[in-house]
């Protein structure tokens, strides 16, 4: 029994790593295509039919590119920083249930690596450590743009960690559990049971905080190329740079899974659609939404971002918690 | 704009308009009201709608701006001054050039060089004709001055080459005999572009 759990966990970990690393590459292709269509362009077209092999070309380029380290950089930290980003992004996935349970060869597979009873807390905590990747990269690069990017990492990710934490407190109070499986089962009674209807404000706040924490474009001050070249990633090249972006896209998937699990009914059956497909559709729609906003909305300034976080989103989250508490009490 | 405005150097102040039509908020309450108004107005969703509409147009109505360049090229206007061509006589396939030397003479960057001789019929014959495209500024004087319409500007605008000094020789410019049936007569400066019909917009008089 013990060995079977160990083997099962290792297999699951490898599958998650392989699938999400590949998905990260594929999402870059999808992103380029969708952004292109939204700007009346074609996007990649030449490598393979409609450019589908572009991601192999990009991957080859990233692996073969010279990996240089600036002369005045703090070398060990400079080398470790991208690993932190990628690693935390994948570690955060351990407590995320991707699909409902299913039977395979008479063996019940639970598509979650570790069903800890503090799932949400674990995911948020590890995603919070992800801030050290860009921060250390920015500070160790010996480059003023990187340093500015690192400083922005600290303000942006730390501030929005507060908002995302506070905003999910209210739904968690209603569910009464930190386990993502419990949160999912709480919404098992069909579309009217989804937490988005009882907690619309928390949903909006969590999506906004998710944008900021995954460093997606309306809120990507860390590497805003119009202001600070490429921010924390300025001095990185090759696969070290690639790891930052694998981490970013893995985070994107984690946040999309979290939003669908906590607010959009998770992997419960949706009318005639089976649960496994339902969550994939929800995540795909959310990914599309992330790309859609990237094409539509402009960057905001750091001061606007901080203003929004501390003067609007944080008070709203606290008010939401208060109201939820009073409603539950009486 | 009157002459008076022009003289007082306040040119341009008349045509500008302020984008932000609301007054700038002064008190905290006004600022709060502005924030609430902007939050509820849903301008951001208007932006999302526009991009989705553009994507729909691009995907289903093929409303793309992309030209897939090496395989697809935009039509070039006859007025465009690209790499030169030497035209041949359609009847005999002979070079139209009579060796008068006017193009060589008028060339302001001195990049045209021609070599002539008097042949046995005591007609002038052109032996060599080369244009150094590395020096040519594509002013079009040679094409304009040519009395026989022998040298014209063609539609080939890709000048990339391994060696820029002398890749414009007579055989590069002169229409080959087997290509003679494809030779287009020179439309001349001021001719309309080949896709003029598509680009035409109706003037108010038409409706």
XYZ file of N, CA, C and O in Angstrom, chain A residues 34 36-43 45-46 288-289 292-293 295-298 307 311-312, chain B residues 31 35 43-45 47-49 51-52 54-59 62-66 68:
176
model
N -4.017 34.380 -30.878
C -5.225 35.119 -30.513
C -4.942 36.615 -30.514
O -5.739 37.405 -31.039
N -2.840 38.081 -32.318
C -2.729 38.483 -33.715
C -4.109 38.694 -34.323
O -4.363 39.708 -34.967
N -5.026 37.749 -34.094
C -6.354 37.887 -34.682
C -7.056 39.126 -34.142
O -7.796 39.794 -34.861
N -6.811 39.414 -32.849
C -7.469 40.574 -32.273
C -6.878 41.871 -32.802
O -7.444 42.935 -32.624
N -5.695 41.779 -33.417
C -5.099 42.980 -34.010
C -5.073 42.879 -35.531
O -4.252 43.535 -36.178
N -5.924 42.038 -36.088
C -6.048 41.850 -37.538
C -4.730 41.415 -38.176
O -4.360 41.867 -39.246
N -3.985 40.553 -37.452
C -2.788 39.995 -38.050
C -2.975 38.490 -38.144
O -4.000 37.964 -37.737
N -1.966 37.810 -38.671
C -2.055 36.353 -38.785
C -1.265 35.629 -37.713
O -1.543 34.490 -37.408
N -0.272 36.270 -37.151
C 0.572 35.590 -36.176
C 1.534 34.648 -36.875
O 1.746 34.750 -38.075
N 3.039 31.912 -39.025
C 2.431 31.214 -40.169
C 3.414 30.294 -40.876
O 2.998 29.384 -41.572
N 4.709 30.542 -40.740
C 5.641 29.889 -41.651
C 6.150 28.542 -41.170
O 6.460 27.683 -41.982
N -8.585 32.163 -22.272
C -8.949 33.056 -23.373
C -9.234 34.453 -22.841
O -8.826 35.446 -23.441
N -9.899 34.523 -21.680
C -10.198 35.822 -21.086
C -8.907 36.563 -20.736
O -8.791 37.767 -20.967
N -7.584 37.839 -23.921
C -8.506 38.842 -24.445
C -8.239 40.192 -23.787
O -8.108 41.230 -24.461
N -8.113 40.181 -22.468
C -7.844 41.433 -21.775
C -6.482 41.970 -22.178
O -6.298 43.171 -22.276
N -5.158 41.847 -25.045
C -5.276 42.546 -26.319
C -6.068 43.840 -26.177
O -5.917 44.740 -26.989
N -6.942 43.923 -25.163
C -7.880 45.045 -25.123
C -7.446 46.190 -24.231
O -7.662 47.339 -24.567
N -6.878 45.854 -23.086
C -6.709 46.901 -22.080
C -5.270 47.369 -22.006
O -4.338 46.587 -22.166
N -5.080 48.656 -21.727
C -3.714 49.187 -21.647
C -3.056 48.889 -20.313
O -3.718 48.529 -19.339
N -2.710 52.242 -5.890
C -3.936 52.954 -5.500
C -5.120 51.991 -5.573
O -5.922 51.899 -4.655
N -6.552 51.129 -1.934
C -7.668 52.023 -1.647
C -8.998 51.466 -2.133
O -10.049 51.935 -1.698
N -8.980 50.553 -3.082
C -10.242 50.044 -3.613
C -10.416 48.568 -3.275
O -11.361 48.170 -2.601
N -13.959 63.174 -6.232
C -13.064 62.119 -6.700
C -13.739 60.755 -6.541
O -13.695 59.920 -7.448
N -14.692 58.010 -9.419
C -14.280 56.598 -9.372
C -15.502 55.694 -9.547
O -15.493 54.754 -10.346
N -16.699 50.871 -19.172
C -15.915 51.203 -20.368
C -14.987 50.064 -20.747
O -14.752 49.808 -21.919
N -14.469 49.364 -19.702
C -13.521 48.291 -19.966
C -14.166 47.198 -20.809
O -13.551 46.629 -21.699
N -15.457 46.942 -20.527
C -16.123 45.888 -21.291
C -16.373 46.326 -22.726
O -16.403 45.509 -23.631
N -14.173 47.967 -24.374
C -12.909 47.614 -25.014
C -12.864 46.142 -25.384
O -12.453 45.771 -26.477
N -13.332 45.296 -24.450
C -13.346 43.853 -24.732
C -14.224 43.558 -25.939
O -13.892 42.729 -26.783
N -15.363 44.254 -26.009
C -16.292 44.002 -27.108
C -15.640 44.340 -28.447
O -15.776 43.591 -29.422
N -12.414 44.390 -29.264
C -11.391 43.421 -29.697
C -12.038 42.114 -30.156
O -11.573 41.507 -31.115
N -13.117 41.707 -29.465
C -13.769 40.461 -29.878
C -14.377 40.624 -31.266
O -14.315 39.719 -32.104
N -13.310 42.627 -33.602
C -12.217 42.627 -34.589
C -11.736 41.215 -34.848
O -11.469 40.835 -35.989
N -11.662 40.400 -33.771
C -11.229 39.017 -33.952
C -12.215 38.256 -34.829
O -11.817 37.480 -35.691
N -13.510 38.498 -34.598
C -14.541 37.830 -35.387
C -14.392 38.212 -36.861
O -14.410 37.367 -37.753
N -14.201 39.516 -37.102
C -14.021 40.008 -38.477
C -12.798 39.352 -39.114
O -12.849 38.916 -40.262
N -11.703 39.282 -38.327
C -10.465 38.755 -38.885
C -10.597 37.276 -39.203
O -10.111 36.805 -40.222
N -11.294 36.529 -38.327
C -11.358 35.081 -38.518
C -12.377 34.691 -39.580
O -12.118 33.815 -40.394
N -12.262 37.432 -42.972
C -10.925 37.564 -43.545
C -10.491 39.016 -43.674
O -9.942 39.435 -44.681
N -10.757 39.769 -42.631
C -10.423 41.182 -42.635
C -9.047 41.369 -41.996
O -8.919 41.846 -40.893
N -8.009 40.935 -42.717
C -6.652 40.931 -42.167
C -5.826 42.032 -42.819
O -6.026 42.361 -43.970
N -4.869 42.523 -42.072
C -3.948 43.499 -42.647
C -2.679 42.837 -43.159
O -1.890 43.477 -43.835
N -2.468 41.579 -42.798
C -1.191 40.939 -43.103
C -1.036 40.678 -44.599
O -1.958 40.198 -45.241
N 1.426 38.325 -46.715
C 2.453 37.299 -46.496
C 3.537 37.486 -47.530
O 3.521 36.855 -48.587
